[in-house]
Short mmCIF file of C-alpha atoms and ligand atoms in Angstrom, two decimals:
data_model
loop_
_atom_site.label_atom_id
_atom_site.label_comp_id
_atom_site.label_asym_id
_atom_site.label_seq_id
_atom_site.Cartn_x
_atom_site.Cartn_y
_atom_site.Cartn_z
CA UNK Y 1 29.93 59.29 10.84
CA UNK Y 2 31.78 60.92 7.70
CA UNK Y 3 29.65 63.39 5.92
CA UNK Y 4 28.80 62.12 2.42
CA UNK Y 5 30.11 65.19 0.78
CA UNK Y 6 33.68 64.74 2.71
CA UNK Y 7 33.82 61.33 1.01
CA UNK Y 8 34.55 63.05 -2.38
CA UNK Y 9 37.52 65.02 -1.02
CA UNK Y 10 39.92 62.20 -2.01
CA UNK Y 11 38.70 62.38 -5.51
CA UNK Y 12 38.38 66.19 -6.04
CA UNK Y 13 40.60 67.52 -3.32
CA UNK Y 14 39.78 69.61 -0.22
CA UNK Y 15 39.30 72.92 -2.12
CA UNK Y 16 36.34 71.90 -4.23
CA UNK Y 17 34.48 70.69 -1.26
CA UNK Y 18 35.37 73.65 0.78
CA UNK Y 19 34.00 75.98 -2.03
CA UNK Y 20 30.84 74.04 -2.18
CA UNK Y 21 30.43 74.62 1.36
CA UNK Y 22 31.06 78.40 1.37
CA UNK Y 23 28.65 78.67 -1.68
CA UNK Y 24 25.96 76.98 -0.14
CA UNK Y 25 26.28 78.62 3.14
CA UNK Y 26 24.28 81.91 2.31
CA UNK Y 27 21.56 79.71 0.69
CA UNK Y 28 21.02 77.39 3.82
CA UNK Y 29 17.25 76.54 4.06
CA UNK Y 30 16.20 77.71 0.85
CA UNK Y 31 13.90 75.38 -1.14
CA UNK Y 32 15.21 73.93 -4.36
CA UNK Y 33 12.52 72.12 -6.30
CA UNK Y 34 13.35 69.94 -9.32
CA UNK Y 35 10.72 68.73 -11.82
CA UNK Y 36 11.20 66.40 -14.53
CA UNK Y 37 9.43 63.49 -16.49
CA UNK Y 38 10.72 60.43 -14.88
CA UNK Y 39 12.40 58.87 -11.96
CA UNK Y 40 14.14 56.28 -13.54
CA UNK Y 41 16.04 55.89 -16.99
CA UNK Y 42 18.13 58.40 -18.70
CA UNK Y 43 20.47 61.05 -17.46
CA UNK Y 44 18.41 63.52 -15.74
CA UNK Y 45 17.08 61.01 -13.23
CA UNK Y 46 20.47 59.72 -12.76
CA UNK Y 47 21.82 63.06 -11.83
CA UNK Y 48 18.90 64.06 -9.74
CA UNK Y 49 19.18 60.94 -7.53
CA UNK Y 50 22.96 61.70 -6.85
CA UNK Y 51 22.85 65.48 -6.40
CA UNK Y 52 19.72 66.01 -4.21
CA UNK Y 53 21.22 63.98 -1.22
CA UNK Y 54 24.27 66.47 -1.53
CA UNK Y 55 22.19 69.47 -1.76
CA UNK Y 56 20.48 68.35 1.40
CA UNK Y 57 23.76 67.86 3.20
CA UNK Y 58 24.83 71.25 2.27
CA UNK Y 59 21.60 72.65 4.06
CA UNK Y 60 19.32 73.09 1.02
CA UNK Y 61 15.77 71.99 1.08
CA UNK Y 62 16.08 70.13 -2.14
CA UNK Y 63 13.07 68.19 -3.30
CA UNK Y 64 12.06 66.38 -6.88
CA UNK Y 65 8.52 66.01 -8.33
CA UNK Y 66 7.85 63.99 -11.39
CA UNK Y 67 5.28 64.65 -13.96
CA UNK Y 68 2.17 62.19 -14.25
CA UNK Y 69 0.92 61.26 -17.64
CA UNK Y 70 -1.06 58.59 -19.81
CA UNK Y 71 0.50 57.07 -23.01
CA UNK Y 72 -0.69 60.07 -25.16
CA UNK Y 73 1.35 62.57 -23.13
CA UNK Y 74 4.43 60.37 -23.38
CA UNK Y 75 3.92 59.87 -27.11
CA UNK Y 76 3.68 63.49 -27.59
CA UNK Y 77 6.60 64.54 -25.42
CA UNK Y 78 8.94 61.88 -27.06
CA UNK Y 79 7.81 63.46 -30.44
CA UNK Y 80 8.75 66.83 -29.07
CA UNK Y 81 12.14 65.47 -27.86
CA UNK Y 82 12.55 64.06 -31.54
CA UNK Y 83 11.77 67.32 -33.12
CA UNK Y 84 13.86 69.67 -30.92
CA UNK Y 85 17.00 67.30 -31.70
CA UNK Y 86 16.12 67.63 -35.45
CA UNK Y 87 13.98 64.91 -36.40
CA UNK Y 88 11.64 66.08 -39.24
CA UNK Y 89 8.53 65.15 -37.09
CA UNK Y 90 5.11 66.21 -37.67
CA UNK Y 91 3.42 68.07 -34.91
CA UNK Y 92 -0.11 69.22 -35.23
CA UNK Y 93 -2.54 71.34 -33.06
CA UNK Y 94 -3.75 68.18 -31.36
CA UNK Y 95 -0.04 67.54 -29.89
CA UNK Y 96 0.02 70.73 -28.70
CA UNK Y 97 -3.36 70.45 -27.02
CA UNK Y 98 -2.20 67.03 -25.44
CA UNK Y 99 1.08 68.70 -24.10
CA UNK Y 100 -0.97 71.68 -22.48
CA UNK Y 101 -3.77 69.60 -21.01
CA UNK Y 102 -1.12 67.24 -19.08
CA UNK Y 103 0.91 70.17 -18.13
CA UNK Y 104 -2.09 71.90 -16.76
CA UNK Y 105 -3.34 68.54 -15.11
CA UNK Y 106 0.20 68.21 -13.41
CA UNK Y 107 -0.03 71.95 -12.19
CA UNK Y 108 -2.89 71.06 -10.08
CA UNK Y 109 -0.97 68.21 -8.40
CA UNK Y 110 2.64 69.84 -8.49
CA UNK Y 111 2.89 73.07 -6.31
CA UNK Y 112 5.39 75.25 -7.25
CA UNK Y 113 6.62 75.58 -3.78
CA UNK Y 114 10.41 75.98 -4.46
CA UNK Y 115 12.42 79.13 -3.92
CA UNK Y 116 14.37 77.80 -6.83
CA UNK Y 117 12.44 75.60 -9.25
CA UNK Y 118 14.33 73.73 -11.63
CA UNK Y 119 12.19 72.48 -14.57
CA UNK Y 120 13.94 69.97 -16.59
CA UNK Y 121 13.59 69.56 -20.23
CA UNK Y 122 10.51 70.30 -22.45
CA UNK Y 123 7.86 67.92 -20.91
CA UNK Y 124 6.97 70.24 -17.87
CA UNK Y 125 8.10 73.39 -19.56
CA UNK Y 126 4.52 74.78 -19.41
CA UNK Y 127 4.23 74.52 -15.70
CA UNK Y 128 5.49 78.06 -15.67
CA UNK Y 129 2.20 79.40 -16.64
CA UNK Y 130 1.00 78.28 -12.96
CA UNK Y 131 3.66 80.46 -11.41
CA UNK Y 132 1.68 82.36 -8.50
CA UNK Y 133 1.80 85.96 -8.99
CA UNK Y 134 2.35 86.22 -5.21
CA UNK Y 135 5.41 84.20 -4.95
CA UNK Y 136 7.70 87.29 -5.57
CA UNK Y 137 11.49 86.34 -5.26
CA UNK Y 138 10.89 82.71 -6.51
CA UNK Y 139 13.30 81.97 -9.35
CA UNK Y 140 12.20 79.49 -12.02
CA UNK Y 141 15.05 77.99 -14.23
CA UNK Y 142 14.57 75.87 -17.41
CA UNK Y 143 17.13 73.38 -17.58
CA UNK Y 144 17.38 71.92 -21.21
CA UNK Y 145 19.40 68.63 -21.32
CA UNK Y 146 18.72 67.91 -24.93
CA UNK Y 147 20.42 68.82 -28.13
CA UNK Y 148 18.67 72.08 -29.30
CA UNK Y 149 20.93 72.97 -31.97
CA UNK Y 150 18.54 72.62 -34.73
CA UNK Y 151 14.99 72.48 -33.35
CA UNK Y 152 11.56 72.06 -35.11
CA UNK Y 153 11.03 75.87 -35.85
CA UNK Y 154 7.18 75.40 -35.33
CA UNK Y 155 7.59 73.72 -32.04
CA UNK Y 156 10.36 75.92 -30.86
CA UNK Y 157 8.10 78.80 -31.42
CA UNK Y 158 5.49 77.15 -29.27
CA UNK Y 159 7.91 76.33 -26.50
CA UNK Y 160 9.69 79.60 -26.27
CA UNK Y 161 6.31 81.26 -25.46
CA UNK Y 162 6.84 79.13 -21.94
CA UNK Y 163 10.51 79.49 -21.97
CA UNK Y 164 10.50 83.10 -22.03
CA UNK Y 165 8.65 83.38 -18.73
CA UNK Y 166 11.41 81.96 -16.82
CA UNK Y 167 14.22 83.66 -14.92
CA UNK Y 168 16.83 81.93 -16.54
CA UNK Y 169 17.86 78.99 -18.84
CA UNK Y 170 20.66 76.26 -18.77
CA UNK Y 171 22.20 74.37 -21.74
CA UNK Y 172 24.66 71.62 -21.74
CA UNK Y 173 26.69 73.00 -24.72
CA UNK Y 174 27.26 76.29 -26.55
CA UNK Y 175 25.75 75.31 -29.86
CA UNK Y 176 22.32 74.35 -27.90
CA UNK Y 177 21.53 78.19 -26.71
CA UNK Y 178 18.92 80.01 -28.48
CA UNK Y 179 19.85 83.36 -30.09
CA UNK Y 180 16.68 85.08 -29.48
CA UNK Y 181 15.74 84.04 -26.10
CA UNK Y 182 15.29 86.82 -23.91
CA UNK Y 183 16.27 85.39 -20.72
CA UNK Y 184 19.67 84.54 -19.25
CA UNK Y 185 21.20 81.47 -20.68
CA UNK Y 186 23.58 79.67 -18.67
CA UNK Y 187 26.09 76.84 -19.79
CA UNK Y 188 26.34 73.70 -17.39
CA UNK Y 189 27.73 70.41 -18.65
CA UNK Y 190 26.09 67.34 -16.83
CA UNK Y 191 28.38 65.06 -14.74
CA UNK Y 192 28.82 61.77 -13.37
CA UNK Y 193 28.88 60.65 -9.55
CA UNK Y 194 32.39 58.85 -8.97
CA UNK Y 195 30.79 57.31 -5.88
CA UNK Y 196 27.78 55.97 -7.03
CA UNK Y 197 27.50 52.31 -7.86
CA UNK Y 198 27.61 52.99 -11.56
CA UNK Y 199 31.11 54.51 -11.18
CA UNK Y 200 32.97 53.40 -8.00
CA UNK Y 201 35.67 51.10 -8.17
CA UNK Y 202 35.18 47.46 -8.48
CA UNK Y 203 37.01 44.30 -7.60
CA UNK Y 204 37.89 42.16 -10.60
CA UNK Y 205 35.69 39.47 -8.97
CA UNK Y 206 32.54 41.70 -9.32
CA UNK Y 207 33.52 42.35 -13.12
CA UNK Y 208 34.10 38.88 -13.91
CA UNK Y 209 30.88 37.73 -12.35
CA UNK Y 210 29.01 39.91 -14.50
CA UNK Y 211 30.56 38.80 -17.53
CA UNK Y 212 29.83 35.27 -16.60
CA UNK Y 213 26.33 35.99 -15.97
CA UNK Y 214 25.70 37.32 -19.63
CA UNK Y 215 27.94 34.46 -21.22
CA UNK Y 216 30.40 37.07 -22.29
CA UNK Y 217 34.10 35.70 -22.64
CA UNK Y 218 36.60 37.73 -20.52
CA UNK Y 219 39.29 36.43 -22.49
CA UNK Y 220 38.49 38.14 -25.78
CA UNK Y 221 38.02 42.04 -26.64
CA UNK Y 222 34.70 43.43 -26.01
CA UNK Y 223 33.27 46.40 -27.79
CA UNK Y 224 30.43 48.05 -25.68
CA UNK Y 225 27.58 50.65 -26.05
CA UNK Y 226 25.25 51.34 -23.03
CA UNK Y 227 22.27 53.26 -23.93
CA UNK Y 228 18.51 53.41 -23.75
CA UNK Y 229 17.07 51.82 -26.99
CA UNK Y 230 16.66 54.84 -28.91
CA UNK Y 231 17.30 55.66 -32.73
CA UNK Y 232 19.44 58.72 -31.78
CA UNK Y 233 21.89 56.68 -30.21
CA UNK Y 234 22.41 54.55 -33.23
CA UNK Y 235 22.31 51.04 -31.99
CA UNK Y 236 21.95 49.56 -35.65
CA UNK Y 237 25.17 51.73 -36.56
CA UNK Y 238 27.04 50.25 -33.70
CA UNK Y 239 26.15 46.84 -34.94
CA UNK Y 240 27.13 47.62 -38.37
CA UNK Y 241 30.47 48.83 -37.19
CA UNK Y 242 31.21 45.94 -35.14
CA UNK Y 243 30.54 43.42 -38.19
CA UNK Y 244 33.40 45.42 -40.12
CA UNK Y 245 35.69 45.23 -37.09
CA UNK Y 246 34.81 41.44 -36.56
CA UNK Y 247 35.84 40.74 -40.20
CA UNK Y 248 39.86 41.41 -39.30
CA UNK Y 249 39.70 41.12 -35.33
CA UNK Y 250 38.22 38.59 -32.86
CA UNK Y 251 35.92 40.55 -30.82
CA UNK Y 252 32.35 40.66 -29.32
CA UNK Y 253 29.76 43.37 -29.00
CA UNK Y 254 27.76 44.04 -26.06
CA UNK Y 255 24.56 46.40 -26.50
CA UNK Y 256 23.00 47.01 -23.10
CA UNK Y 257 20.26 49.09 -22.35
CA UNK Y 258 17.07 49.47 -20.99
CA UNK Y 259 13.94 51.87 -21.15
CA UNK Y 260 12.68 54.94 -19.34
CA UNK Y 261 9.23 55.53 -18.35
CA UNK Y 262 8.92 58.71 -20.54
CA UNK Y 263 10.15 56.87 -23.51
CA UNK Y 264 7.59 54.96 -25.40
CA UNK Y 265 9.80 54.00 -28.23
CA UNK Y 266 12.06 51.70 -26.56
CA UNK Y 267 10.55 48.43 -27.30
CA UNK Y 268 10.27 49.31 -30.82
CA UNK Y 269 14.02 50.06 -31.34
CA UNK Y 270 14.96 46.97 -29.25
CA UNK Y 271 12.96 44.84 -31.85
CA UNK Y 272 14.97 46.42 -34.54
CA UNK Y 273 18.24 45.73 -32.70
CA UNK Y 274 17.38 42.38 -32.07
CA UNK Y 275 16.41 41.87 -35.75
CA UNK Y 276 19.77 43.23 -36.75
CA UNK Y 277 21.89 41.42 -34.35
CA UNK Y 278 20.44 38.12 -35.64
CA UNK Y 279 21.75 35.03 -33.80
CA UNK Y 280 25.49 35.78 -33.67
CA UNK Y 281 26.90 34.30 -30.34
CA UNK Y 282 29.37 37.11 -29.96
CA UNK Y 283 26.93 39.75 -30.17
CA UNK Y 284 25.03 40.26 -26.81
CA UNK Y 285 21.81 42.58 -26.69
CA UNK Y 286 21.26 42.94 -22.98
CA UNK Y 287 17.90 44.39 -21.57
CA UNK Y 288 18.66 45.68 -18.29
CA UNK Y 289 16.45 46.83 -15.33
CA UNK Y 290 16.60 50.32 -14.46
CA UNK Y 291 18.80 49.66 -11.35
CA UNK Y 292 21.51 47.78 -12.95
CA UNK Y 293 24.23 50.36 -11.96
CA UNK Y 294 26.74 47.73 -10.89
CA UNK Y 295 26.11 45.55 -14.08
CA UNK Y 296 26.67 48.93 -16.18
CA UNK Y 297 29.73 49.49 -14.10
CA UNK Y 298 31.25 46.25 -14.62
CA UNK Y 299 30.39 46.07 -18.33
CA UNK Y 300 32.39 49.47 -18.61
CA UNK Y 301 35.33 48.32 -16.76
CA UNK Y 302 35.37 45.01 -18.67
CA UNK Y 303 35.20 46.65 -22.10
CA UNK Y 304 38.28 47.10 -24.39
CA UNK Y 305 36.54 49.96 -26.32
CA UNK Y 306 33.40 51.91 -25.58
CA UNK Y 307 31.11 53.35 -28.30
CA UNK Y 308 28.48 56.04 -28.02
CA UNK Y 309 27.87 56.43 -31.49
CA UNK Y 310 24.72 58.77 -31.05
CA UNK Y 311 23.53 60.82 -34.14
CA UNK Y 312 22.20 63.41 -31.47
CA UNK Y 313 23.08 63.60 -27.96
CA UNK Y 314 22.35 66.32 -25.23
CA UNK Y 315 25.53 65.12 -23.42
CA UNK Y 316 25.88 61.64 -23.07
CA UNK Y 317 26.82 60.45 -19.64
CA UNK Y 318 27.85 57.26 -20.54
CA UNK Y 319 30.88 58.80 -22.30
CA UNK Y 320 32.23 60.14 -19.03
CA UNK Y 321 31.12 57.03 -17.21
CA UNK Y 322 33.38 55.01 -19.60
CA UNK Y 323 36.26 57.53 -19.51
CA UNK Y 324 36.22 57.65 -15.63
CA UNK Y 325 36.90 54.06 -15.91
CA UNK Y 326 39.83 54.50 -18.33
CA UNK Y 327 38.27 53.24 -21.27
CA UNK Y 328 38.89 54.90 -24.73
CA UNK Y 329 35.66 56.21 -26.24
CA UNK Y 330 34.56 56.48 -29.84
CA UNK Y 331 31.69 58.97 -30.01
CA UNK Y 332 29.22 60.47 -32.58
CA UNK Y 333 30.64 63.87 -33.28
CA UNK Y 334 27.39 65.47 -32.02
CA UNK Y 335 25.85 67.65 -29.24
CA UNK Y 336 27.73 67.11 -25.97
CA UNK Y 337 30.00 64.28 -26.87
CA UNK Y 338 32.96 66.60 -28.22
CA UNK Y 339 32.89 68.25 -24.88
CA UNK Y 340 33.90 65.11 -23.43
CA UNK Y 341 35.99 63.47 -26.17
CA UNK Y 342 39.23 65.22 -27.14
CA UNK Y 343 39.61 63.55 -30.58
CA UNK Y 344 42.79 61.58 -30.80
CA UNK Y 345 43.45 62.29 -27.15
CA UNK Y 346 40.95 60.45 -25.15
CA UNK Y 347 39.00 58.68 -27.81
CA UNK Y 348 37.64 59.52 -31.04
CA UNK Y 349 34.92 61.28 -32.83
CA UNK Y 350 33.09 59.73 -35.72
CA UNK Y 351 30.41 60.27 -37.90
CA UNK Y 352 29.60 56.74 -39.59
CA UNK Y 353 29.91 53.17 -38.79
CA UNK Y 354 32.90 53.01 -41.04
CA UNK Y 355 34.73 55.66 -39.16
CA UNK Y 356 33.80 53.99 -35.97
CA UNK Y 357 35.02 50.66 -37.20
CA UNK Y 358 38.11 51.97 -38.53
CA UNK Y 359 38.99 53.72 -35.12
CA UNK Y 360 37.87 50.43 -32.94
CA UNK Y 361 40.18 48.34 -35.10
CA UNK Y 362 42.99 50.85 -34.51
CA UNK Y 363 42.28 50.70 -30.70
CA UNK Y 364 41.95 47.04 -30.59
CA UNK Y 365 45.51 46.58 -32.60
CA UNK Y 366 47.21 49.22 -30.52
CA UNK Y 367 46.56 48.36 -26.72
CA UNK Y 368 49.01 50.84 -25.50
CA UNK Y 369 47.77 53.83 -27.31
CA UNK Y 370 44.51 52.65 -26.07
CA UNK Y 371 45.67 52.71 -22.39
CA UNK Y 372 46.88 55.98 -22.63
CA UNK Y 373 44.01 57.50 -23.77
CA UNK Y 374 42.18 55.93 -21.22
CA UNK Y 375 44.49 57.55 -18.74
CA UNK Y 376 43.88 61.01 -20.16
CA UNK Y 377 40.36 60.30 -20.07
CA UNK Y 378 40.33 59.92 -16.21
CA UNK Y 379 41.78 63.24 -15.91
CA UNK Y 380 39.52 64.81 -18.28
CA UNK Y 381 36.71 63.64 -16.48
CA UNK Y 382 38.05 64.45 -12.91
CA UNK Y 383 38.77 68.04 -14.14
CA UNK Y 384 35.46 68.77 -15.69
CA UNK Y 385 32.92 66.19 -15.45
CA UNK Y 386 32.30 64.78 -11.72
CA UNK Y 387 28.97 65.86 -9.81
CA UNK Y 388 30.55 68.37 -7.43
CA UNK Y 389 31.17 70.57 -10.41
CA UNK Y 390 27.80 70.41 -11.76
CA UNK Y 391 26.57 71.15 -7.89
CA UNK Y 392 28.86 74.10 -8.00
CA UNK Y 393 27.42 75.61 -11.18
CA UNK Y 394 23.89 75.20 -10.07
CA UNK Y 395 25.12 76.98 -6.56
CA UNK Y 396 26.63 79.69 -8.53
CA UNK Y 397 23.54 80.05 -10.69
CA UNK Y 398 21.20 80.29 -7.53
CA UNK Y 399 23.23 83.07 -6.32
CA UNK Y 400 23.38 84.75 -9.87
CA UNK Y 401 19.43 84.61 -10.40
CA UNK Y 402 18.83 86.09 -6.84
CA UNK Y 403 20.81 89.15 -7.72
CA UNK Y 404 20.05 89.50 -11.25
CA UNK Y 405 21.35 93.10 -11.52
CA UNK Y 406 24.60 92.63 -9.44
CA UNK Y 407 27.73 92.74 -11.37
CA UNK Y 408 29.66 91.54 -8.54
CA UNK Y 409 28.39 88.93 -6.02
CA UNK Y 410 29.82 88.86 -2.36
CA UNK Y 411 29.76 85.89 -0.30
N1 LIG Q 1 21.70 53.85 -18.19
C1 LIG Q 1 21.30 52.90 -17.49
N2 LIG Q 1 20.51 51.71 -17.64
C2 LIG Q 1 20.45 51.71 -19.15
C3 LIG Q 1 20.95 52.59 -20.30
C4 LIG Q 1 21.44 53.69 -19.64
O1 LIG Q 1 21.38 53.01 -16.13
O2 LIG Q 1 19.86 50.64 -19.32
C5 LIG Q 1 22.22 55.15 -17.63
C6 LIG Q 1 23.62 55.32 -18.22
O3 LIG Q 1 24.66 54.52 -17.41
C7 LIG Q 1 23.46 57.00 -18.16
C8 LIG Q 1 22.20 57.26 -18.31
O4 LIG Q 1 21.51 56.18 -17.88
O5 LIG Q 1 24.01 57.13 -16.72
C9 LIG Q 1 21.98 57.92 -19.70
O6 LIG Q 1 22.50 58.97 -19.72
P1 LIG Q 1 22.68 59.74 -21.29
O7 LIG Q 1 23.31 61.11 -20.95
O8 LIG Q 1 23.97 58.87 -21.57
O9 LIG Q 1 21.65 59.50 -22.06
P2 LIG Q 1 20.20 59.75 -21.98
O10 LIG Q 1 19.52 58.36 -21.64
O11 LIG Q 1 19.84 60.68 -21.00
O12 LIG Q 1 19.48 60.04 -23.39
#
C-alpha cells in the first residue's frame, strides 16, 4: 500500500517528502504529545487531525490530549481569547482562579509524558506548572495560534508567568511575538492539508449536489464566508458588504459555519447573524455540523469570491483553503491574513464593509482578473501553506530545542 506521506509527492514534489523523512529519522520513537482545548471546531483541531497520522508514519509516537472543563472554564477561556486579541474585556481575580482550578484539575488527568509536549493556545498554558522535575530532557513548547499583537496587558502578565517556564514558544506571525519573553520564539504559519476531504479535488457533480441541498443557485455568482460564528470573523460586516454589492450585481451570499466545543458564544453570534440576514432568499446562513468537510470544500469551489473579513485573526485557515481552490479571497487586513493574501495579486485586503463591497464588485465584473488571482493563489499556497511545510517546521523545532546551545545541527 502506498504510504500516506508518499501521496503528497505529486502535490509538493519528491524533495519535500525526502526532507521530511531525513529530518524525522533521528527523532524516531520520540513521544510528541499535543494538548489543546477542543477535538472539533477551529483551526487547531483541523491541523492536529491531519498532522498526527503523518508524524506517526514518520516514526514519531504522536498523541493528542484534550482538556476537559465545565461552562465556567470555557466562558473564562473565551474571554481570555478575546482579551488577547485586543477586546476590552474585564478580567477579574475570579476568572484567573477558574482558569487555574481547571488547569490543575486537568493536570491530574493528563500526564505530561511526551519527550516534546506542544501545548496549544492559552487554555492549557498553565499545565506547565505540573512539569515533573525528574523529566529532564523533556521539552515543553507553547504554540500560540491567536493574534497576540495587542494583548490585554494584565492578562498577558498573568499568562507570561507560565509561558516563560516553557522551553520555547511558537507564533503564527512576526507581529504576535512578545518582546520581553525570555524563551526562544519561533515563527510557524499554520497550513492546510491538500489531501483532506476539506481540500481534495471534487467532481462537478459533488459540488452541484451540495448547492442543490441548500437551495443555492449554481447559475448566479456566490459570495461565501466560512467561519465559526464569532464576532472577530465579522459575519455581520459581510452581510453589510453583500447588501452593497447586491445593489448593483445580482449575487448570493452564503455564510457557512458551526461551533467549537470550547466556544460558548457561537449561538449568540449566530442569532445576531440571523437577525441581520432577515428573510432574504439570496442570503443563506448555513449551520453546519463539525464534520462538514466535503460540504465546505464544495462551497469554496462553487464560490465566485470568498470573504474572510476578520477583524482579528490568528491565521485564518479558510483563506488558504479558498486560495487552494483557485478562488480570489477578500480578507480583513489583520493578523495572519496578510501573510496569505498578497494584496491585489491573490485577492484583496480590506478594513471595512465598504472596502469589501468595492473589491467584490470589481471581482464580479472582471472574471478574468479574478481567475488570474485564483491561479496565483494556488501557487502561493503550494509554496507556503501546505501541511508538509508545517510538519517540516515542527521537526526542525524539535531538533532546535533538543540542542538549544548548538549553532549547527548535523543530521
Ligand atoms: N470550519 C469547519 N466548519 C465550520 C467552520 C469552520 O470545518 O463550520 C473549519 C474551516 O474550514 C477551517 C477551520 O475550521 O479549516 C477554521 O480555522 P481558521 O483558522 O479559519 O479559524 P479559527 O476557527 O481557528 O479561528
